Amino acid sequence: MARWTPGSDINVTAGPRPLADPDAVRASSPLAPDVGVSARGSSLWRDGVRRLRRNRLAMAGGAVIVLLVLIAIFADVLAPLPYTKTNFGRLNEAPSHAYPLGTDQLGRDLLSRMIYGARVSMLVGLGAQLIIVAIGVPIGALSGYVGGRTDLALTRFIDVMYAFPRLLFVILVMSMLGAGLTNIFIAIGLTGWVGIARQTRAQVLSIKQKEYVEGARALGSRGGRLLFRHVLPNALTPIVVAVTFGIPEAIFTEAALSFIGVGINPPTPSWGQMVGEGQQYIRSYWHLCVFPSIAIAVTMLAFTFFGDGVRDALDPKMK
């Protein structure tokens, strides 16, 4: 047994060295994925929110979106009249003190119908995107993560679906399901998941080769745990951006369907339906078509500005 003596440069302890605690090694390792990914993801979102707040157009768009959501939620309180109430003594009346936006061809208050139309638009935008995410993200993640024949088969299926003209496909589905709010959710969801599936697949293919994912795999993470804990959380940025841009697309699709008469069933108001009903009177009663068209345009611009801001805020190259 060696002992230390003054002047000696060698310090030899007796017996074998104790083994390091595996949990301590795991926690202190630079490849510890839980700590690294969490901190990196948290920093990314914090920086993104900070950049988003500095984008005036995005914040203006966000304010309009919040206003539309509040109008949709409190439509029953905000609407001055029921959207089905008719007044045959005041048909197609121009904007006035009693009717700020005028009345339609049945004497119904246009302002009340536009307020309830905001509810329909918000429901379609959010509901359709939930279905799109529920279908597209799992398919894209499975295709990119598993690879091999599974990836080949799913990619070919995605390409086939992508080849169909989307609006025509939606009209075909609606003709089979029939008009109605729920059927619009289903039709837009069944035809709109392809883009987000392709983006998710591309992100998963890239992320699963990263060093922190390899480190997590070396530490024992496998299968679903690796995918849902380390891969998908880091693929959320393009998914969030895609959803932000997908909402106005769904709203516009619903407006187009209602315009041609295969969307929302009357008397439930829809902006697209109101434009379709008012366009035949546009020379004599311009307000029937103009006000719903402005509502659609403002909503589309608000979501577009906000989506651009979210994309720029979450882009690491913008740092």
PDB file of C-alpha atoms in Angstrom:
ATOM      1  CA  MET A   1       0.000   0.000   0.000  1.00  0.00           C
ATOM      2  CA  ALA A   2       1.501   3.298  -1.114  1.00  0.00           C
ATOM      3  CA  ARG A   3       1.437   6.290   1.176  1.00  0.00           C
ATOM      4  CA  TRP A   4       1.979   9.941   0.540  1.00  0.00           C
ATOM      5  CA  THR A   5       5.180  11.444   1.856  1.00  0.00           C
ATOM      6  CA  PRO A   6       6.277  15.077   1.895  1.00  0.00           C
ATOM      7  CA  GLY A   7       7.941  16.078  -1.355  1.00  0.00           C
ATOM      8  CA  SER A   8       6.243  13.366  -3.291  1.00  0.00           C
ATOM      9  CA  ASP A   9       4.308  14.313  -6.458  1.00  0.00           C
ATOM     10  CA  ILE A  10       2.364  11.084  -6.474  1.00  0.00           C
ATOM     11  CA  ASN A  11      -0.887  10.701  -4.596  1.00  0.00           C
ATOM     12  CA  VAL A  12      -2.010   7.090  -4.707  1.00  0.00           C
ATOM     13  CA  THR A  13      -5.092   6.104  -2.741  1.00  0.00           C
ATOM     14  CA  ALA A  14      -5.503   2.681  -1.358  1.00  0.00           C
ATOM     15  CA  GLY A  15      -7.858   0.214  -2.996  1.00  0.00           C
ATOM     16  CA  PRO A  16      -9.821   0.467  -6.230  1.00  0.00           C
ATOM     17  CA  ARG A  17     -11.457   3.735  -7.251  1.00  0.00           C
ATOM     18  CA  PRO A  18     -15.246   3.827  -6.671  1.00  0.00           C
ATOM     19  CA  LEU A  19     -17.453   3.730  -9.752  1.00  0.00           C
ATOM     20  CA  ALA A  20     -19.262   6.947 -10.670  1.00  0.00           C
ATOM     21  CA  ASP A  21     -22.966   7.135 -10.079  1.00  0.00           C
ATOM     22  CA  PRO A  22     -24.673   6.489 -13.467  1.00  0.00           C
ATOM     23  CA  ASP A  23     -27.410   9.020 -12.695  1.00  0.00           C
ATOM     24  CA  ALA A  24     -24.804  11.677 -11.936  1.00  0.00           C
ATOM     25  CA  VAL A  25     -22.974  10.911 -15.173  1.00  0.00           C
ATOM     26  CA  ARG A  26     -26.222  11.096 -17.104  1.00  0.00           C
ATOM     27  CA  ALA A  27     -27.146  14.439 -15.554  1.00  0.00           C
ATOM     28  CA  SER A  28     -23.722  16.002 -16.082  1.00  0.00           C
ATOM     29  CA  SER A  29     -23.164  14.655 -19.584  1.00  0.00           C
ATOM     30  CA  PRO A  30     -23.138  17.252 -22.370  1.00  0.00           C
ATOM     31  CA  LEU A  31     -25.273  14.803 -24.320  1.00  0.00           C
ATOM     32  CA  ALA A  32     -27.999  14.772 -21.677  1.00  0.00           C
ATOM     33  CA  PRO A  33     -30.930  15.345 -24.025  1.00  0.00           C
ATOM     34  CA  ASP A  34     -33.617  16.172 -21.512  1.00  0.00           C
ATOM     35  CA  VAL A  35     -31.776  19.173 -20.064  1.00  0.00           C
ATOM     36  CA  GLY A  36     -30.240  20.413 -23.319  1.00  0.00           C
ATOM     37  CA  VAL A  37     -33.331  20.134 -25.458  1.00  0.00           C
ATOM     38  CA  SER A  38     -35.552  21.675 -22.797  1.00  0.00           C
ATOM     39  CA  ALA A  39     -33.269  24.673 -22.328  1.00  0.00           C
ATOM     40  CA  ARG A  40     -32.758  25.104 -26.056  1.00  0.00           C
ATOM     41  CA  GLY A  41     -36.494  24.845 -26.776  1.00  0.00           C
ATOM     42  CA  SER A  42     -37.385  27.252 -23.977  1.00  0.00           C
ATOM     43  CA  SER A  43     -34.831  29.779 -25.215  1.00  0.00           C
ATOM     44  CA  LEU A  44     -36.112  29.463 -28.790  1.00  0.00           C
ATOM     45  CA  TRP A  45     -39.700  30.199 -27.797  1.00  0.00           C
ATOM     46  CA  ARG A  46     -38.726  33.073 -25.505  1.00  0.00           C
ATOM     47  CA  ASP A  47     -36.619  34.678 -28.225  1.00  0.00           C
ATOM     48  CA  GLY A  48     -39.406  34.078 -30.726  1.00  0.00           C
ATOM     49  CA  VAL A  49     -41.997  35.823 -28.569  1.00  0.00           C
ATOM     50  CA  ARG A  50     -39.599  38.737 -28.070  1.00  0.00           C
ATOM     51  CA  ARG A  51     -39.055  39.133 -31.817  1.00  0.00           C
ATOM     52  CA  LEU A  52     -42.771  38.756 -32.484  1.00  0.00           C
ATOM     53  CA  ARG A  53     -43.574  41.629 -30.130  1.00  0.00           C
ATOM     54  CA  ARG A  54     -41.238  43.888 -32.094  1.00  0.00           C
ATOM     55  CA  ASN A  55     -43.073  43.155 -35.357  1.00  0.00           C
ATOM     56  CA  ARG A  56     -45.779  45.815 -35.604  1.00  0.00           C
ATOM     57  CA  LEU A  57     -47.632  44.258 -38.528  1.00  0.00           C
ATOM     58  CA  ALA A  58     -47.729  40.892 -36.778  1.00  0.00           C
ATOM     59  CA  MET A  59     -48.987  42.449 -33.556  1.00  0.00           C
ATOM     60  CA  ALA A  60     -51.649  44.381 -35.476  1.00  0.00           C
ATOM     61  CA  GLY A  61     -52.733  41.162 -37.155  1.00  0.00           C
ATOM     62  CA  GLY A  62     -52.767  39.404 -33.793  1.00  0.00           C
ATOM     63  CA  ALA A  63     -54.941  42.155 -32.312  1.00  0.00           C
ATOM     64  CA  VAL A  64     -57.451  41.757 -35.147  1.00  0.00           C
ATOM     65  CA  ILE A  65     -57.461  37.981 -34.628  1.00  0.00           C
ATOM     66  CA  VAL A  66     -58.115  38.386 -30.905  1.00  0.00           C
ATOM     67  CA  LEU A  67     -60.939  40.813 -31.700  1.00  0.00           C
ATOM     68  CA  LEU A  68     -62.487  38.339 -34.159  1.00  0.00           C
ATOM     69  CA  VAL A  69     -62.256  35.517 -31.625  1.00  0.00           C
ATOM     70  CA  LEU A  70     -63.959  37.661 -28.980  1.00  0.00           C
ATOM     71  CA  ILE A  71     -66.691  38.615 -31.459  1.00  0.00           C
ATOM     72  CA  ALA A  72     -67.201  34.943 -32.297  1.00  0.00           C
ATOM     73  CA  ILE A  73     -67.413  33.947 -28.627  1.00  0.00           C
ATOM     74  CA  PHE A  74     -69.760  36.750 -27.581  1.00  0.00           C
ATOM     75  CA  ALA A  75     -71.826  36.936 -30.775  1.00  0.00           C
ATOM     76  CA  ASP A  76     -75.061  36.328 -28.867  1.00  0.00           C
ATOM     77  CA  VAL A  77     -74.337  39.375 -26.701  1.00  0.00           C
ATOM     78  CA  LEU A  78     -72.915  41.683 -29.371  1.00  0.00           C
ATOM     79  CA  ALA A  79     -75.473  41.110 -32.127  1.00  0.00           C
ATOM     80  CA  PRO A  80     -78.213  43.757 -31.890  1.00  0.00           C
ATOM     81  CA  LEU A  81     -80.833  41.426 -33.410  1.00  0.00           C
ATOM     82  CA  PRO A  82     -81.252  37.685 -34.030  1.00  0.00           C
ATOM     83  CA  TYR A  83     -79.696  36.806 -37.373  1.00  0.00           C
ATOM     84  CA  THR A  84     -82.954  35.140 -38.522  1.00  0.00           C
ATOM     85  CA  LYS A  85     -85.273  38.059 -37.698  1.00  0.00           C
ATOM     86  CA  THR A  86     -86.841  39.495 -40.852  1.00  0.00           C
ATOM     87  CA  ASN A  87     -88.434  42.872 -41.527  1.00  0.00           C
ATOM     88  CA  PHE A  88     -90.224  42.850 -44.867  1.00  0.00           C
ATOM     89  CA  GLY A  89     -90.962  46.536 -44.547  1.00  0.00           C
ATOM     90  CA  ARG A  90     -87.251  47.401 -44.781  1.00  0.00           C
ATOM     91  CA  LEU A  91     -85.814  45.174 -47.508  1.00  0.00           C
ATOM     92  CA  ASN A  92     -82.322  45.927 -48.864  1.00  0.00           C
ATOM     93  CA  GLU A  93     -82.120  49.092 -46.796  1.00  0.00           C
ATOM     94  CA  ALA A  94     -78.886  51.068 -46.989  1.00  0.00           C
ATOM     95  CA  PRO A  95     -76.802  51.638 -43.842  1.00  0.00           C
ATOM     96  CA  SER A  96     -78.672  53.811 -41.368  1.00  0.00           C
ATOM     97  CA  HIS A  97     -78.854  54.599 -37.662  1.00  0.00           C
ATOM     98  CA  ALA A  98     -81.270  51.723 -37.042  1.00  0.00           C
ATOM     99  CA  TYR A  99     -79.263  49.303 -39.197  1.00  0.00           C
ATOM    100  CA  PRO A 100     -75.570  50.377 -39.225  1.00  0.00           C
ATOM    101  CA  LEU A 101     -74.700  48.033 -42.115  1.00  0.00           C
ATOM    102  CA  GLY A 102     -78.143  47.939 -43.707  1.00  0.00           C
ATOM    103  CA  THR A 103     -80.485  45.006 -44.288  1.00  0.00           C
ATOM    104  CA  ASP A 104     -80.467  42.147 -46.793  1.00  0.00           C
ATOM    105  CA  GLN A 105     -83.065  40.978 -49.304  1.00  0.00           C
ATOM    106  CA  LEU A 106     -85.205  39.524 -46.488  1.00  0.00           C
ATOM    107  CA  GLY A 107     -84.919  42.537 -44.206  1.00  0.00           C
ATOM    108  CA  ARG A 108     -82.438  40.873 -41.853  1.00  0.00           C
ATOM    109  CA  ASP A 109     -79.895  43.008 -40.014  1.00  0.00           C
ATOM    110  CA  LEU A 110     -76.601  42.736 -41.891  1.00  0.00           C
ATOM    111  CA  LEU A 111     -74.480  43.646 -38.847  1.00  0.00           C
ATOM    112  CA  SER A 112     -75.968  40.812 -36.788  1.00  0.00           C
ATOM    113  CA  ARG A 113     -75.418  38.335 -39.600  1.00  0.00           C
ATOM    114  CA  MET A 114     -71.807  39.425 -40.033  1.00  0.00           C
ATOM    115  CA  ILE A 115     -71.170  39.011 -36.295  1.00  0.00           C
ATOM    116  CA  TYR A 116     -72.514  35.466 -36.402  1.00  0.00           C
ATOM    117  CA  GLY A 117     -70.591  34.920 -39.633  1.00  0.00           C
ATOM    118  CA  ALA A 118     -67.380  35.634 -37.708  1.00  0.00           C
ATOM    119  CA  ARG A 119     -68.237  32.722 -35.412  1.00  0.00           C
ATOM    120  CA  VAL A 120     -68.632  30.407 -38.397  1.00  0.00           C
ATOM    121  CA  SER A 121     -65.334  31.548 -39.912  1.00  0.00           C
ATOM    122  CA  MET A 122     -63.382  31.088 -36.665  1.00  0.00           C
ATOM    123  CA  LEU A 123     -64.919  27.662 -36.071  1.00  0.00           C
ATOM    124  CA  VAL A 124     -64.059  26.553 -39.598  1.00  0.00           C
ATOM    125  CA  GLY A 125     -60.502  27.868 -39.401  1.00  0.00           C
ATOM    126  CA  LEU A 126     -59.674  26.313 -36.026  1.00  0.00           C
ATOM    127  CA  GLY A 127     -61.723  23.124 -36.406  1.00  0.00           C
ATOM    128  CA  ALA A 128     -60.312  22.296 -39.822  1.00  0.00           C
ATOM    129  CA  GLN A 129     -56.752  22.870 -38.613  1.00  0.00           C
ATOM    130  CA  LEU A 130     -57.275  20.499 -35.682  1.00  0.00           C
ATOM    131  CA  ILE A 131     -58.282  17.762 -38.122  1.00  0.00           C
ATOM    132  CA  ILE A 132     -55.388  18.599 -40.437  1.00  0.00           C
ATOM    133  CA  VAL A 133     -52.858  18.412 -37.592  1.00  0.00           C
ATOM    134  CA  ALA A 134     -54.408  15.207 -36.236  1.00  0.00           C
ATOM    135  CA  ILE A 135     -53.992  13.522 -39.633  1.00  0.00           C
ATOM    136  CA  GLY A 136     -50.912  15.143 -41.139  1.00  0.00           C
ATOM    137  CA  VAL A 137     -48.496  15.235 -38.195  1.00  0.00           C
ATOM    138  CA  PRO A 138     -48.724  11.507 -37.274  1.00  0.00           C
ATOM    139  CA  ILE A 139     -48.417  10.432 -40.916  1.00  0.00           C
ATOM    140  CA  GLY A 140     -45.447  12.714 -41.562  1.00  0.00           C
ATOM    141  CA  ALA A 141     -43.733  11.766 -38.295  1.00  0.00           C
ATOM    142  CA  LEU A 142     -44.214   8.035 -38.902  1.00  0.00           C
ATOM    143  CA  SER A 143     -42.930   8.322 -42.457  1.00  0.00           C
ATOM    144  CA  GLY A 144     -39.805  10.266 -41.514  1.00  0.00           C
ATOM    145  CA  TYR A 145     -38.982   8.362 -38.322  1.00  0.00           C
ATOM    146  CA  VAL A 146     -39.497   4.753 -39.453  1.00  0.00           C
ATOM    147  CA  GLY A 147     -38.088   5.146 -42.960  1.00  0.00           C
ATOM    148  CA  GLY A 148     -37.617   2.249 -45.339  1.00  0.00           C
ATOM    149  CA  ARG A 149     -40.643   0.757 -47.049  1.00  0.00           C
ATOM    150  CA  THR A 150     -43.012   2.531 -44.686  1.00  0.00           C
ATOM    151  CA  ASP A 151     -41.572   5.888 -45.717  1.00  0.00           C
ATOM    152  CA  LEU A 152     -41.719   4.935 -49.389  1.00  0.00           C
ATOM    153  CA  ALA A 153     -45.364   3.835 -49.213  1.00  0.00           C
ATOM    154  CA  LEU A 154     -46.521   6.864 -47.219  1.00  0.00           C
ATOM    155  CA  THR A 155     -44.558   9.254 -49.432  1.00  0.00           C
ATOM    156  CA  ARG A 156     -46.183   7.834 -52.558  1.00  0.00           C
ATOM    157  CA  PHE A 157     -49.608   8.149 -50.931  1.00  0.00           C
ATOM    158  CA  ILE A 158     -48.876  11.761 -49.960  1.00  0.00           C
ATOM    159  CA  ASP A 159     -47.737  12.532 -53.519  1.00  0.00           C
ATOM    160  CA  VAL A 160     -50.948  11.065 -54.946  1.00  0.00           C
ATOM    161  CA  MET A 161     -53.068  13.162 -52.584  1.00  0.00           C
ATOM    162  CA  TYR A 162     -50.994  16.244 -53.389  1.00  0.00           C
ATOM    163  CA  ALA A 163     -51.683  15.813 -57.111  1.00  0.00           C
ATOM    164  CA  PHE A 164     -55.421  16.454 -56.689  1.00  0.00           C
ATOM    165  CA  PRO A 165     -56.584  20.082 -57.073  1.00  0.00           C
ATOM    166  CA  ARG A 166     -57.553  20.856 -53.512  1.00  0.00           C
ATOM    167  CA  LEU A 167     -60.614  23.031 -54.057  1.00  0.00           C
ATOM    168  CA  LEU A 168     -62.097  20.576 -56.543  1.00  0.00           C
ATOM    169  CA  PHE A 169     -61.394  17.748 -54.105  1.00  0.00           C
ATOM    170  CA  VAL A 170     -63.156  19.666 -51.317  1.00  0.00           C
ATOM    171  CA  ILE A 171     -66.168  20.278 -53.570  1.00  0.00           C
ATOM    172  CA  LEU A 172     -66.249  16.555 -54.424  1.00  0.00           C
ATOM    173  CA  VAL A 173     -66.190  15.577 -50.753  1.00  0.00           C
ATOM    174  CA  MET A 174     -68.875  18.154 -49.919  1.00  0.00           C
ATOM    175  CA  SER A 175     -71.075  16.851 -52.720  1.00  0.00           C
ATOM    176  CA  MET A 176     -70.875  13.401 -51.130  1.00  0.00           C
ATOM    177  CA  LEU A 177     -71.289  14.518 -47.507  1.00  0.00           C
ATOM    178  CA  GLY A 178     -73.730  17.361 -48.069  1.00  0.00           C
ATOM    179  CA  ALA A 179     -73.663  20.960 -46.880  1.00  0.00           C
ATOM    180  CA  GLY A 180     -73.146  21.812 -43.223  1.00  0.00           C
ATOM    181  CA  LEU A 181     -70.574  23.113 -40.765  1.00  0.00           C
ATOM    182  CA  THR A 182     -69.378  19.695 -39.560  1.00  0.00           C
ATOM    183  CA  ASN A 183     -69.025  18.409 -43.108  1.00  0.00           C
ATOM    184  CA  ILE A 184     -66.911  21.453 -43.994  1.00  0.00           C
ATOM    185  CA  PHE A 185     -64.542  20.558 -41.129  1.00  0.00           C
ATOM    186  CA  ILE A 186     -64.250  17.025 -42.463  1.00  0.00           C
ATOM    187  CA  ALA A 187     -63.873  18.025 -46.121  1.00  0.00           C
ATOM    188  CA  ILE A 188     -61.147  20.605 -45.489  1.00  0.00           C
ATOM    189  CA  GLY A 189     -59.379  18.307 -43.014  1.00  0.00           C
ATOM    190  CA  LEU A 190     -59.378  15.303 -45.352  1.00  0.00           C
ATOM    191  CA  THR A 191     -57.931  17.342 -48.202  1.00  0.00           C
ATOM    192  CA  GLY A 192     -55.612  19.732 -46.364  1.00  0.00           C
ATOM    193  CA  TRP A 193     -53.295  17.479 -44.335  1.00  0.00           C
ATOM    194  CA  VAL A 194     -50.849  16.771 -47.167  1.00  0.00           C
ATOM    195  CA  GLY A 195     -48.751  19.927 -46.816  1.00  0.00           C
ATOM    196  CA  ILE A 196     -48.238  19.645 -43.068  1.00  0.00           C
ATOM    197  CA  ALA A 197     -47.441  15.932 -43.433  1.00  0.00           C
ATOM    198  CA  ARG A 198     -44.655  16.714 -45.903  1.00  0.00           C
ATOM    199  CA  GLN A 199     -43.228  19.421 -43.651  1.00  0.00           C
ATOM    200  CA  THR A 200     -43.341  17.145 -40.600  1.00  0.00           C
ATOM    201  CA  ARG A 201     -41.614  14.340 -42.493  1.00  0.00           C
ATOM    202  CA  ALA A 202     -38.838  16.658 -43.660  1.00  0.00           C
ATOM    203  CA  GLN A 203     -38.279  17.966 -40.131  1.00  0.00           C
ATOM    204  CA  VAL A 204     -38.215  14.497 -38.583  1.00  0.00           C
ATOM    205  CA  LEU A 205     -35.750  13.248 -41.206  1.00  0.00           C
ATOM    206  CA  SER A 206     -33.437  16.142 -40.361  1.00  0.00           C
ATOM    207  CA  ILE A 207     -33.825  16.113 -36.578  1.00  0.00           C
ATOM    208  CA  LYS A 208     -33.384  12.380 -36.050  1.00  0.00           C
ATOM    209  CA  GLN A 209     -29.790  12.704 -37.300  1.00  0.00           C
ATOM    210  CA  LYS A 210     -28.888  15.432 -34.797  1.00  0.00           C
ATOM    211  CA  GLU A 211     -26.271  14.835 -32.120  1.00  0.00           C
ATOM    212  CA  TYR A 212     -28.639  15.234 -29.181  1.00  0.00           C
ATOM    213  CA  VAL A 213     -30.977  12.616 -30.656  1.00  0.00           C
ATOM    214  CA  GLU A 214     -28.052  10.240 -31.139  1.00  0.00           C
ATOM    215  CA  GLY A 215     -27.054  10.952 -27.547  1.00  0.00           C
ATOM    216  CA  ALA A 216     -30.565  10.154 -26.328  1.00  0.00           C
ATOM    217  CA  ARG A 217     -30.515   6.930 -28.328  1.00  0.00           C
ATOM    218  CA  ALA A 218     -27.150   5.995 -26.804  1.00  0.00           C
ATOM    219  CA  LEU A 219     -28.600   6.569 -23.330  1.00  0.00           C
ATOM    220  CA  GLY A 220     -31.403   4.112 -23.982  1.00  0.00           C
ATOM    221  CA  SER A 221     -34.269   6.092 -25.524  1.00  0.00           C
ATOM    222  CA  ARG A 222     -36.044   4.070 -28.176  1.00  0.00           C
ATOM    223  CA  GLY A 223     -39.189   4.056 -30.284  1.00  0.00           C
ATOM    224  CA  GLY A 224     -42.047   6.277 -29.237  1.00  0.00           C
ATOM    225  CA  ARG A 225     -40.172   7.804 -26.308  1.00  0.00           C
ATOM    226  CA  LEU A 226     -37.418   9.047 -28.598  1.00  0.00           C
ATOM    227  CA  LEU A 227     -39.905  10.334 -31.167  1.00  0.00           C
ATOM    228  CA  PHE A 228     -42.291  12.136 -28.816  1.00  0.00           C
ATOM    229  CA  ARG A 229     -39.739  13.356 -26.277  1.00  0.00           C
ATOM    230  CA  HIS A 230     -36.792  14.411 -28.428  1.00  0.00           C
ATOM    231  CA  VAL A 231     -37.785  14.590 -32.119  1.00  0.00           C
ATOM    232  CA  LEU A 232     -41.304  16.014 -32.400  1.00  0.00           C
ATOM    233  CA  PRO A 233     -40.849  18.817 -29.814  1.00  0.00           C
ATOM    234  CA  ASN A 234     -38.031  20.190 -31.966  1.00  0.00           C
ATOM    235  CA  ALA A 235     -40.174  19.956 -35.114  1.00  0.00           C
ATOM    236  CA  LEU A 236     -42.954  22.167 -33.747  1.00  0.00           C
ATOM    237  CA  THR A 237     -41.761  25.426 -35.302  1.00  0.00           C
ATOM    238  CA  PRO A 238     -42.738  24.697 -38.941  1.00  0.00           C
ATOM    239  CA  ILE A 239     -45.926  23.000 -37.727  1.00  0.00           C
ATOM    240  CA  VAL A 240     -46.985  26.115 -35.809  1.00  0.00           C
ATOM    241  CA  VAL A 241     -46.214  28.294 -38.826  1.00  0.00           C
ATOM    242  CA  ALA A 242     -48.148  25.954 -41.135  1.00  0.00           C
ATOM    243  CA  VAL A 243     -51.179  26.043 -38.827  1.00  0.00           C
ATOM    244  CA  THR A 244     -51.045  29.844 -38.692  1.00  0.00           C
ATOM    245  CA  PHE A 245     -51.165  30.057 -42.484  1.00  0.00           C
ATOM    246  CA  GLY A 246     -53.659  27.192 -42.737  1.00  0.00           C
ATOM    247  CA  ILE A 247     -56.382  28.964 -40.746  1.00  0.00           C
ATOM    248  CA  PRO A 248     -57.005  31.755 -43.312  1.00  0.00           C
ATOM    249  CA  GLU A 249     -56.808  29.196 -46.105  1.00  0.00           C
ATOM    250  CA  ALA A 250     -59.577  27.188 -44.435  1.00  0.00           C
ATOM    251  CA  ILE A 251     -61.647  30.345 -43.922  1.00  0.00           C
ATOM    252  CA  PHE A 252     -61.262  31.270 -47.586  1.00  0.00           C
ATOM    253  CA  THR A 253     -62.164  27.720 -48.656  1.00  0.00           C
ATOM    254  CA  GLU A 254     -65.346  27.852 -46.574  1.00  0.00           C
ATOM    255  CA  ALA A 255     -66.194  31.245 -48.083  1.00  0.00           C
ATOM    256  CA  ALA A 256     -65.701  29.841 -51.581  1.00  0.00           C
ATOM    257  CA  LEU A 257     -67.871  26.813 -50.812  1.00  0.00           C
ATOM    258  CA  SER A 258     -70.634  28.959 -49.337  1.00  0.00           C
ATOM    259  CA  PHE A 259     -70.381  31.341 -52.299  1.00  0.00           C
ATOM    260  CA  ILE A 260     -71.193  28.542 -54.750  1.00  0.00           C
ATOM    261  CA  GLY A 261     -73.893  27.106 -52.493  1.00  0.00           C
ATOM    262  CA  VAL A 262     -72.280  23.936 -51.107  1.00  0.00           C
ATOM    263  CA  GLY A 263     -71.090  25.327 -47.774  1.00  0.00           C
ATOM    264  CA  ILE A 264     -73.115  26.484 -44.779  1.00  0.00           C
ATOM    265  CA  ASN A 265     -76.835  25.732 -44.829  1.00  0.00           C
ATOM    266  CA  PRO A 266     -79.115  28.801 -44.668  1.00  0.00           C
ATOM    267  CA  PRO A 267     -80.249  30.565 -42.562  1.00  0.00           C
ATOM    268  CA  THR A 268     -76.937  30.176 -40.684  1.00  0.00           C
ATOM    269  CA  PRO A 269     -74.900  33.181 -41.860  1.00  0.00           C
ATOM    270  CA  SER A 270     -71.523  32.849 -43.531  1.00  0.00           C
ATOM    271  CA  TRP A 271     -69.469  35.627 -45.053  1.00  0.00           C
ATOM    272  CA  GLY A 272     -69.007  33.713 -48.291  1.00  0.00           C
ATOM    273  CA  GLN A 273     -72.701  32.931 -48.446  1.00  0.00           C
ATOM    274  CA  MET A 274     -73.527  36.612 -47.891  1.00  0.00           C
ATOM    275  CA  VAL A 275     -71.184  37.622 -50.718  1.00  0.00           C
ATOM    276  CA  GLY A 276     -72.821  35.055 -52.988  1.00  0.00           C
ATOM    277  CA  GLU A 277     -76.297  36.337 -52.165  1.00  0.00           C
ATOM    278  CA  GLY A 278     -75.306  39.988 -52.490  1.00  0.00           C
ATOM    279  CA  GLN A 279     -73.296  39.879 -55.710  1.00  0.00           C
ATOM    280  CA  GLN A 280     -76.450  39.721 -57.840  1.00  0.00           C
ATOM    281  CA  TYR A 281     -77.636  42.999 -56.258  1.00  0.00           C
ATOM    282  CA  ILE A 282     -74.264  44.762 -56.237  1.00  0.00           C
ATOM    283  CA  ARG A 283     -75.264  47.515 -58.676  1.00  0.00           C
ATOM    284  CA  SER A 284     -78.366  48.479 -56.721  1.00  0.00           C
ATOM    285  CA  TYR A 285     -77.515  47.431 -53.158  1.00  0.00           C
ATOM    286  CA  TRP A 286     -73.748  47.519 -52.884  1.00  0.00           C
ATOM    287  CA  HIS A 287     -73.667  47.015 -49.106  1.00  0.00           C
ATOM    288  CA  LEU A 288     -74.907  43.420 -49.363  1.00  0.00           C
ATOM    289  CA  CYS A 289     -71.670  42.334 -51.018  1.00  0.00           C
ATOM    290  CA  VAL A 290     -69.098  44.916 -49.962  1.00  0.00           C
ATOM    291  CA  PHE A 291     -69.220  44.551 -46.176  1.00  0.00           C
ATOM    292  CA  PRO A 292     -68.838  40.734 -46.107  1.00  0.00           C
ATOM    293  CA  SER A 293     -66.047  41.007 -48.686  1.00  0.00           C
ATOM    294  CA  ILE A 294     -64.221  43.513 -46.470  1.00  0.00           C
ATOM    295  CA  ALA A 295     -64.601  41.163 -43.497  1.00  0.00           C
ATOM    296  CA  ILE A 296     -63.057  38.287 -45.462  1.00  0.00           C
ATOM    297  CA  ALA A 297     -60.210  40.477 -46.739  1.00  0.00           C
ATOM    298  CA  VAL A 298     -59.387  41.896 -43.294  1.00  0.00           C
ATOM    299  CA  THR A 299     -59.402  38.422 -41.736  1.00  0.00           C
ATOM    300  CA  MET A 300     -57.124  37.033 -44.435  1.00  0.00           C
ATOM    301  CA  LEU A 301     -54.691  39.944 -44.073  1.00  0.00           C
ATOM    302  CA  ALA A 302     -54.663  39.663 -40.271  1.00  0.00           C
ATOM    303  CA  PHE A 303     -53.772  35.979 -40.327  1.00  0.00           C
ATOM    304  CA  THR A 304     -51.234  36.517 -43.116  1.00  0.00           C
ATOM    305  CA  PHE A 305     -49.423  39.295 -41.234  1.00  0.00           C
ATOM    306  CA  PHE A 306     -49.483  37.291 -38.018  1.00  0.00           C
ATOM    307  CA  GLY A 307     -48.274  34.154 -39.808  1.00  0.00           C
ATOM    308  CA  ASP A 308     -45.394  36.053 -41.411  1.00  0.00           C
ATOM    309  CA  GLY A 309     -44.457  37.408 -37.998  1.00  0.00           C
ATOM    310  CA  VAL A 310     -44.542  33.971 -36.374  1.00  0.00           C
ATOM    311  CA  ARG A 311     -42.413  32.505 -39.156  1.00  0.00           C
ATOM    312  CA  ASP A 312     -39.819  35.265 -38.877  1.00  0.00           C
ATOM    313  CA  ALA A 313     -39.832  35.137 -35.070  1.00  0.00           C
ATOM    314  CA  LEU A 314     -39.233  31.387 -34.892  1.00  0.00           C
ATOM    315  CA  ASP A 315     -36.607  31.329 -37.644  1.00  0.00           C
ATOM    316  CA  PRO A 316     -33.165  30.876 -36.031  1.00  0.00           C
ATOM    317  CA  LYS A 317     -31.584  32.798 -38.917  1.00  0.00           C
ATOM    318  CA  MET A 318     -33.366  35.935 -37.717  1.00  0.00           C
ATOM    319  CA  LYS A 319     -31.322  36.068 -34.496  1.00  0.00           C
TER     320      LYS A 319
END
